[in-house]
C-alpha positions as a printed Julia matrix, in Angstrom:
219×3 Matrix{Float64}:
 -36.17   20.55  -56.51
 -33.61   17.95  -55.6
 -33.03   15.22  -58.17
 -33.5    11.66  -56.9
 -30.41    9.48  -56.82
 -30.08    6.48  -59.08
 -30.62    2.99  -57.59
 -26.9     2.24  -57.81
 -25.99    5.42  -55.94
 -28.68    4.68  -53.37
 -27.35    1.17  -52.77
 -23.81    2.5   -52.5
 -24.88    5.13  -49.98
 -26.89    2.57  -47.99
 -23.89    0.24  -47.83
 -21.68    3.07  -46.66
 -24.15    4.11  -43.95
 -24.62    0.52  -42.8
 -20.88    0.05  -42.5
 -20.41    3.33  -40.65
 -23.19    2.64  -38.16
 -22.0    -0.92  -37.6
 -18.56    0.38  -36.72
 -20.08    2.91  -34.35
 -22.28    0.3   -32.68
 -19.28   -1.97  -32.23
 -17.3     0.84  -30.63
 -20.06    1.63  -28.15
 -20.59   -2.04  -27.35
 -16.85   -2.46  -26.92
 -16.76    0.46  -24.5
 -19.52   -1.14  -22.45
 -17.61   -4.42  -22.36
 -14.54   -2.57  -21.15
 -16.64   -0.92  -18.45
 -17.78   -4.37  -17.32
 -14.19   -5.65  -17.29
 -13.01   -2.65  -15.31
 -15.89   -3.1   -12.89
 -14.83   -6.69  -12.22
 -11.25   -5.59  -11.55
 -12.41   -2.73   -9.34
 -14.74   -5.01   -7.39
 -11.93   -7.53   -6.76
  -9.65   -4.76   -5.55
 -12.38   -3.52   -3.23
 -12.91   -7.03   -1.84
  -9.17   -7.38   -1.26
  -9.07   -4.07    0.6
 -12.17   -4.97    2.59
 -10.82   -8.41    3.46
  -7.49   -7.05    4.65
  -9.17   -4.33    6.71
 -11.24   -7.0     8.47
  -8.15   -9.0     9.36
  -8.63  -11.93    7.01
  -5.64  -14.2     6.52
  -4.0   -13.02    3.33
  -0.34  -13.28    2.38
  -0.57   -9.83    0.8
  -2.33   -8.26    3.79
   0.37   -5.75    4.66
  -0.01   -2.07    5.39
   1.78   -1.03    2.19
  -0.29   -3.37   -0.01
  -3.46   -2.15    1.66
  -2.7     1.45    0.77
  -1.6     0.47   -2.75
  -4.85   -1.41   -3.41
  -6.88    1.52   -2.12
  -5.06    3.77   -4.61
  -5.66    1.23   -7.4
  -9.37    1.16   -6.59
  -9.47    4.95   -6.84
  -7.72    4.81  -10.24
 -10.15    2.16  -11.47
 -13.08    4.37  -10.49
 -11.65    7.24  -12.53
 -11.21    4.96  -15.55
 -14.76    3.66  -15.16
 -16.1     7.2   -15.04
 -14.2     8.28  -18.16
 -15.17    5.2   -20.18
 -18.8     5.53  -19.16
 -18.88    9.19  -20.18
 -17.33    8.36  -23.55
 -19.88    5.64  -24.28
 -22.76    7.85  -23.16
 -21.54   10.73  -25.33
 -21.26    8.55  -28.44
 -24.73    7.16  -27.86
 -26.23   10.63  -27.5
 -24.53   11.93  -30.65
 -25.84    9.25  -32.97
 -29.48   10.41  -32.65
 -29.02   13.83  -34.34
 -26.84   12.23  -37.02
 -29.63    9.85  -37.98
 -32.26   12.59  -38.0
 -30.27   14.53  -40.62
 -30.49   11.64  -43.11
 -33.27   11.89  -45.75
 -36.13    9.45  -45.22
 -35.83    8.03  -48.74
 -32.14    7.16  -48.4
 -32.36    3.92  -46.42
 -34.36    1.92  -43.91
 -33.16    2.56  -40.38
 -35.48    0.12  -38.59
 -32.63   -2.24  -37.69
 -30.58    0.75  -36.52
 -33.38    1.78  -34.18
 -33.39   -1.71  -32.68
 -29.62   -1.6   -32.25
 -29.79    1.78  -30.56
 -32.48    0.56  -28.2
 -30.24   -2.35  -27.27
 -27.33    0.0   -26.64
 -29.53    2.28  -24.57
 -30.54   -0.73  -22.48
 -26.88   -1.39  -21.75
 -26.26    2.09  -20.36
 -28.28    1.77  -17.08
 -26.33   -1.32  -15.96
 -23.13    0.57  -16.69
 -24.41    3.46  -14.59
 -25.23    1.03  -11.78
 -21.74   -0.45  -11.99
 -20.3     3.04  -11.78
 -22.5     3.89   -8.79
 -21.54    0.67   -7.01
 -17.87    1.27   -7.69
 -18.19    4.84   -6.42
 -19.86    3.65   -3.2
 -17.3     0.87   -2.83
 -14.49    3.39   -3.11
 -15.77    5.38   -0.14
 -16.23    2.16    1.84
 -12.76    0.91    0.95
 -11.23    4.27    1.89
 -12.93    4.12    5.29
 -11.91    0.5     5.79
  -8.36    1.25    4.73
  -8.19    4.13    7.2
  -9.48    1.88    9.99
  -7.01   -0.84    9.06
  -4.12    1.63    9.1
  -5.16    2.93   12.51
  -5.54   -0.61   13.89
  -2.18   -1.65   12.48
  -0.42    1.37   13.97
  -2.14    0.77   17.32
  -1.1    -2.89   17.32
   2.46   -1.91   16.47
   2.5     0.56   19.37
   1.18   -2.07   21.78
   3.73   -4.63   20.59
   6.54   -2.06   20.95
   5.49   -1.19   24.5
   5.27   -4.86   25.45
   8.72   -5.52   23.99
  10.13   -2.59   25.96
   8.62   -3.94   29.19
  10.05   -7.4    28.55
  13.49   -5.98   27.79
  13.37   -3.79   30.89
  12.4    -6.77   33.06
  15.15   -8.91   31.56
  17.76   -6.19   32.15
  17.16   -6.14   35.93
  20.12   -7.67   37.86
  19.58  -11.23   39.02
  16.3   -11.58   37.18
  16.97  -14.16   34.5
  19.88  -16.4    35.42
  19.64  -16.28   39.21
  15.91  -16.97   39.22
  16.38  -19.81   36.75
  18.82  -21.7    39.03
  17.22  -20.81   42.4
  15.69  -23.93   44.08
  11.92  -23.98   44.25
   9.98  -23.77   47.53
  12.7   -22.11   49.58
  11.73  -21.15   53.14
   9.78  -17.95   53.06
   8.97  -18.31   49.34
   5.56  -17.0    48.42
   4.76  -20.43   46.96
   4.91  -21.91   50.49
   1.92  -19.75   51.39
  -0.24  -21.06   48.51
  -2.39  -24.22   48.54
  -0.92  -27.4    47.07
  -0.99  -27.43   43.3
  -1.81  -23.73   43.12
   1.7   -22.69   42.17
   1.53  -24.24   38.72
  -1.6   -22.31   37.87
  -0.47  -18.9    39.08
   1.72  -16.58   36.99
   5.25  -15.93   38.24
   5.41  -13.01   40.68
   7.7   -10.09   40.05
  11.07   -9.68   41.75
   9.75   -6.84   43.88
   6.77   -8.84   45.18
   9.02  -11.8    45.81
  11.33   -9.77   48.03
   8.35   -8.37   49.94
   7.06  -11.92   50.56
  10.46  -13.0    51.87
  10.54  -10.12   54.35
   7.0   -10.89   55.56
   7.92  -14.54   55.97
  10.91  -13.69   58.12
   8.82  -11.34   60.31
   6.22  -14.05   60.92
   8.95  -16.56   61.81
């Protein structure tokens, strides 16, 4: 038969258990707070990636920054997952530890209330993790679309620049056309209604020569 502990020993043990469980509760609560902080950071990164992929005006909306933020969002998700697992593991391990304590050692009613509060904080953390996980897939898809759009726009701009350079390199295109008098005989503008010339785009050199030849044939 086990001998009962003296009141002084019982108080000492109760104080020790209270202190130990308080420290544990603070650690779990701290982990949940860190999860919340990480979730805020991850959500902001996701919004930045989403905003840039949708073409919002942003001084950091460059292709490199877009890919960097997508990588940061992925890292934040991994940190969220690890921190959530740690908090969940600590919460699950405290139950068996309490069950091993003798009933006559201390009153654990306040501990039960604390544990219930901690358990209530886990589902929101799970929801944050789920939202961050879903946001990561969305941001990856948006980042991929943004990269494709950016590359496509760069290709279009490059082709347009090549066409402009090719047109400017043709002999007699830039300087001779700039100094040639307007409305020369046979000019295609003579064949257009009054005031129409200002609204029409400038014809190419090839079409201009064809119009001159047709004008001479009609004359």
